[in-house]
C-alpha atoms as a printed R data frame, in Angstrom:
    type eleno elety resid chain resno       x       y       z
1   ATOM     1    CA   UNK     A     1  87.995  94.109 164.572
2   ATOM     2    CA   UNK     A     2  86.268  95.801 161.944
3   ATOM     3    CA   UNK     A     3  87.746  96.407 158.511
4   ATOM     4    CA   UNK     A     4  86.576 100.158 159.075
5   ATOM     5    CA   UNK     A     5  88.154 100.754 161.945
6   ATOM     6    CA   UNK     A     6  90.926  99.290 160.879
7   ATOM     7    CA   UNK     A     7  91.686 101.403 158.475
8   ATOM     8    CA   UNK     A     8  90.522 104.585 160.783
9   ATOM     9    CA   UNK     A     9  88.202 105.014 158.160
10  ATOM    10    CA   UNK     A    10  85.079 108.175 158.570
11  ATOM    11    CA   UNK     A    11  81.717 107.179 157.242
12  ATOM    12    CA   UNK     A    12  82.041 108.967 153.864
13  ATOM    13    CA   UNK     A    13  85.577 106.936 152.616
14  ATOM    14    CA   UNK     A    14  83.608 103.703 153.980
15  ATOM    15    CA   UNK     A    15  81.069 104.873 151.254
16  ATOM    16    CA   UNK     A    16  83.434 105.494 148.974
17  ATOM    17    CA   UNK     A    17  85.343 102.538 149.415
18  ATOM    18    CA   UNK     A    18  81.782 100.706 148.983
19  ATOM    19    CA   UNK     A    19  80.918 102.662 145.655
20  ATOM    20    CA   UNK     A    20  84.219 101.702 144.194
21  ATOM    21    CA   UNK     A    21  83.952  97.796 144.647
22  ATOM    22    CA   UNK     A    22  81.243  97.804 142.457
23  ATOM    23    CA   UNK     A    23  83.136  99.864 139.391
24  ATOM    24    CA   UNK     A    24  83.867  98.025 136.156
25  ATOM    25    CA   UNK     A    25  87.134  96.894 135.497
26  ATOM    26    CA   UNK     A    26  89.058  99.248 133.074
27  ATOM    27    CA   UNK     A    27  89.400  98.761 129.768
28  ATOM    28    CA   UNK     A    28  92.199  96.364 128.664
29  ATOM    29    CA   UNK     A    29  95.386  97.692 126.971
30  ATOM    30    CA   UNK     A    30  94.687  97.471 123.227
31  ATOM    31    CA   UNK     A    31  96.712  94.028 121.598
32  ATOM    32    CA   UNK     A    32  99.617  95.333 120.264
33  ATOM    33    CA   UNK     A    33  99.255  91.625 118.003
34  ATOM    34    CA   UNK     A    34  99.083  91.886 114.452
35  ATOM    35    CA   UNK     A    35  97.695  88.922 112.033
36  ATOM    36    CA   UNK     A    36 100.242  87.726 110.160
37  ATOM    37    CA   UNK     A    37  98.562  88.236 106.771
38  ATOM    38    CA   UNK     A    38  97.815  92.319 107.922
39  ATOM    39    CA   UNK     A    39 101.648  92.548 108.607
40  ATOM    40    CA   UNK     A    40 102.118  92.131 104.782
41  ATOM    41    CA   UNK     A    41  99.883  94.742 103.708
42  ATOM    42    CA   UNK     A    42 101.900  97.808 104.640
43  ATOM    43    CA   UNK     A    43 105.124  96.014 102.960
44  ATOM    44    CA   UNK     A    44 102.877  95.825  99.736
45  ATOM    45    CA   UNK     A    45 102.082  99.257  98.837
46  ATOM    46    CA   UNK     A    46 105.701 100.223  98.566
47  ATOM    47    CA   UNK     A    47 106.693 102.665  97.910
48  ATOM    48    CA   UNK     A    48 103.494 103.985  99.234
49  ATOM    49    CA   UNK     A    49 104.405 104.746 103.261
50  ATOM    50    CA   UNK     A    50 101.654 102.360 105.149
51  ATOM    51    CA   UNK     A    51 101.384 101.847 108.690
52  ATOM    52    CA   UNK     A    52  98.893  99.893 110.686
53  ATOM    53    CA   UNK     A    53  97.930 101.489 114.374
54  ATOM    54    CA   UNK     A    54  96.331 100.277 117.261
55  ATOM    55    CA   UNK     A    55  93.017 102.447 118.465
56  ATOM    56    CA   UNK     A    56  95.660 104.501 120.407
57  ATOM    57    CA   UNK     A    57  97.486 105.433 117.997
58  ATOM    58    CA   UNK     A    58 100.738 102.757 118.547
59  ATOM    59    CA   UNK     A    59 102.426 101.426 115.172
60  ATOM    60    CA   UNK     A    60 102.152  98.181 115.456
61  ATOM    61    CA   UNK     A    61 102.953  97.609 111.809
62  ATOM    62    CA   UNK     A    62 104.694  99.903 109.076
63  ATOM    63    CA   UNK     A    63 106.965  99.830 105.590
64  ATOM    64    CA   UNK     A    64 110.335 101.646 105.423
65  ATOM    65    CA   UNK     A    65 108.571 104.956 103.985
66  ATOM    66    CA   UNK     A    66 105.658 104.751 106.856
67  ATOM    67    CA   UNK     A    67 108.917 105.014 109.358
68  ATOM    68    CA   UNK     A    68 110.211 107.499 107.836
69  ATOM    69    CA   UNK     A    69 107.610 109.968 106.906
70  ATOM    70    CA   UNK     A    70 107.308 110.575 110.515
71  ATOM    71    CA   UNK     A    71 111.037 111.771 111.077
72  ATOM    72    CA   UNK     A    72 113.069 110.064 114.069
73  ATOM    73    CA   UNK     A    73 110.160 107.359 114.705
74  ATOM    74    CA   UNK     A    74 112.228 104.740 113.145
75  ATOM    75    CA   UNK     A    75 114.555 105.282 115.956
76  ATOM    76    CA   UNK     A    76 112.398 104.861 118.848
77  ATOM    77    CA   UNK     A    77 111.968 101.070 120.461
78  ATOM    78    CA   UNK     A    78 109.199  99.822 118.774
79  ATOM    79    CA   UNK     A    79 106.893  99.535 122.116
80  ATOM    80    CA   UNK     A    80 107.102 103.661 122.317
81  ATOM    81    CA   UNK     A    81 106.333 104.074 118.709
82  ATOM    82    CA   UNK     A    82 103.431 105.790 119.675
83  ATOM    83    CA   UNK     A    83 101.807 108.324 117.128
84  ATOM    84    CA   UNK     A    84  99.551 110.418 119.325
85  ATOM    85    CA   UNK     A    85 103.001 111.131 121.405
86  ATOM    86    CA   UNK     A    86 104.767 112.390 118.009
87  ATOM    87    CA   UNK     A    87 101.970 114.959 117.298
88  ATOM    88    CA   UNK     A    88 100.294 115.865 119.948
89  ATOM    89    CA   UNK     A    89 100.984 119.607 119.538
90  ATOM    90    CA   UNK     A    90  99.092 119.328 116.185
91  ATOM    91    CA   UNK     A    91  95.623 120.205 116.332
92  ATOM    92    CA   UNK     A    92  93.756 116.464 115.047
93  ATOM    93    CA   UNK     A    93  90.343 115.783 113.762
94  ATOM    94    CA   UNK     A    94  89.697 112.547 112.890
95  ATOM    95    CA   UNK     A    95  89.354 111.911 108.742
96  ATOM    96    CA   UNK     A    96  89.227 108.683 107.043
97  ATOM    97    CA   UNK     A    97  90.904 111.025 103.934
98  ATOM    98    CA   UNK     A    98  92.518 113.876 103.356
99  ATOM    99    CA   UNK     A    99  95.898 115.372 102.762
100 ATOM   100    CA   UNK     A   100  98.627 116.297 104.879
101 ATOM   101    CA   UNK     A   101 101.968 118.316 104.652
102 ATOM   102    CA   UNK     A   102 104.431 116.865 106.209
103 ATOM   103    CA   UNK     A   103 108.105 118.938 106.809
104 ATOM   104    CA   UNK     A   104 110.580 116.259 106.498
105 ATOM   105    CA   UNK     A   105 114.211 117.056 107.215
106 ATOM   106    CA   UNK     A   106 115.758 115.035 104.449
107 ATOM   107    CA   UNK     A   107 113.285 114.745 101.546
108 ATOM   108    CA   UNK     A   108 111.724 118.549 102.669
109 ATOM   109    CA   UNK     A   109 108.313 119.512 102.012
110 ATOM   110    CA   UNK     A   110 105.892 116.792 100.795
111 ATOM   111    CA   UNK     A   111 102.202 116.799 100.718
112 ATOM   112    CA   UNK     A   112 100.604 113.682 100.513
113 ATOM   113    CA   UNK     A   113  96.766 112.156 100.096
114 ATOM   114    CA   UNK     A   114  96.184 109.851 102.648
115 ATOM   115    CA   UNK     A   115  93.315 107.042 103.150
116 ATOM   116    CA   UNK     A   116  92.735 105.511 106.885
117 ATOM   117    CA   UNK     A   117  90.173 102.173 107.260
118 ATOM   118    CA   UNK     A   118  89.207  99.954 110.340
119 ATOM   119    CA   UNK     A   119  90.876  96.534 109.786
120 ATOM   120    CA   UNK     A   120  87.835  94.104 110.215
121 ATOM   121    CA   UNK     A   121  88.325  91.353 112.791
122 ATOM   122    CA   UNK     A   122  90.689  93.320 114.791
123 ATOM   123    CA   UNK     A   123  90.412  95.061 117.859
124 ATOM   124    CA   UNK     A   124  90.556  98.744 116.760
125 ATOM   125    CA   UNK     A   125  93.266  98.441 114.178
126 ATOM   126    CA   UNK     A   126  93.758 100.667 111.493
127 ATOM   127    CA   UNK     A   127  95.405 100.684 108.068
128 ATOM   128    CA   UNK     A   128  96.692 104.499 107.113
129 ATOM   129    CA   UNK     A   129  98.388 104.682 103.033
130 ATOM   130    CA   UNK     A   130  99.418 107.429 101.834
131 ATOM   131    CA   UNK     A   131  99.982 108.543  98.080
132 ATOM   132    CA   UNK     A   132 100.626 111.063  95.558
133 ATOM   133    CA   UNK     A   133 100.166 112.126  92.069
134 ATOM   134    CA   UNK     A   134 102.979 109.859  89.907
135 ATOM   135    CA   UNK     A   135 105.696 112.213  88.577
136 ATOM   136    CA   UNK     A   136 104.734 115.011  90.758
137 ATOM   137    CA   UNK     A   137 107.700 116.222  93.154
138 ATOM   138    CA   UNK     A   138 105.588 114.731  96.221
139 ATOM   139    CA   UNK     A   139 105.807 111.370  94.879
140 ATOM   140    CA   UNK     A   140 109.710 112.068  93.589
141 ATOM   141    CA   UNK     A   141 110.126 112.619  97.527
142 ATOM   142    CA   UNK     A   142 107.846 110.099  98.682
143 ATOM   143    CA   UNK     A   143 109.905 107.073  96.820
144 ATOM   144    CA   UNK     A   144 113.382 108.596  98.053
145 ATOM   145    CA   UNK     A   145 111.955 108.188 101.393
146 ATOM   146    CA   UNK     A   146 111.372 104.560 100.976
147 ATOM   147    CA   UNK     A   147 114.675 104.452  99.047
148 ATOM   148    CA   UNK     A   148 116.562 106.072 101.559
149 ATOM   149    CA   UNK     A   149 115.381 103.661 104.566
150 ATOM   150    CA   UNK     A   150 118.003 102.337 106.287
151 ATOM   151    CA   UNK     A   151 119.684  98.773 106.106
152 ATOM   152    CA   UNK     A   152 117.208  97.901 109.001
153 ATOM   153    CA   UNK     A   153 114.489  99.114 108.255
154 ATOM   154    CA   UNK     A   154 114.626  97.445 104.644
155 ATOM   155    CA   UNK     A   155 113.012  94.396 106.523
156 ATOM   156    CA   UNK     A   156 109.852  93.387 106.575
157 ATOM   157    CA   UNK     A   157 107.253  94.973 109.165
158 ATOM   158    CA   UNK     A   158 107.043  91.935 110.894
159 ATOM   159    CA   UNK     A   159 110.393  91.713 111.878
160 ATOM   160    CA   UNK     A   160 110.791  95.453 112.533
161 ATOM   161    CA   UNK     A   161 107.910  95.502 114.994
């Protein structure tokens, strides 16, 4: 018997059916790996808060203050840390720098400079630091927010993430 009638199939979905057997595959889920050397970085511009990101948008990496300057992040499991999900009510145009304001419930208001760049050699990664003028209050609250991390989070990104 014939796969078409099988199936009780009318000309066009045979078609269709055809059409879509020749489709390429989908792209593959981005690697949520990290090299080990590119795990270190965020931990290294402490108090700075660093995170590293996969092209969409999951934290695959971060220091204590990176957790934290997004508020409640820290608390998610690490597979749903997931960027795009925490601001997608935010309009968003990609920058490589600029500054943002960010409304923090325990340090309050901070804007901060931040500087995004494509980690070479990876497969959409990116590096995101932010920073702010020494001695200004933005950097007084950017410091307690890496001095303030939690027990747990005081470990390094690679065994956070």
């Amino acid at each position: 018997m014939k796969r078409g009638l099988l199936l009780r199939l009318s000309s066009a979905s045979k078609s269709s059916v055809r059409a879509a057997r020749h489709l390429p595959d989908p792209p593959a889920a981005p690697s949520r790996a990290v090299k080990p050397g590119l795990k270190l970085l965020p931990e290294s511009l402490r108090p700075h808060p660093a995170i590293i990101l996969s092209r969409t948008m999951d934290i695959l990496a971060a220091n204590p203050a990176g957790l934290r300057l997004y508020a409640g992040v820290e608390d998610w499991p690490s597979r749903h840390r997931n960027l795009a999900c925490y601001v997608f009510l935010h309009p968003v145009r990609p920058h490589s720098s600029a500054t943002k304001t960010f409304h923090h419930p325990d340090v309050g208001d901070l804007t901060l400079g931040y500087q995004s760049m494509l980690l070479e050699g990876t497969p959409g990664q990116r590096l995101s630091a932010y920073h702010a003028q020494p001695g200004s209050p933005d950097h007084d609250a950017m410091v307690l927010l890496d001095l303030t991390a939690p027990t747990r989070a005081r470990h390094p990104a690679s065994e956070r993430l």
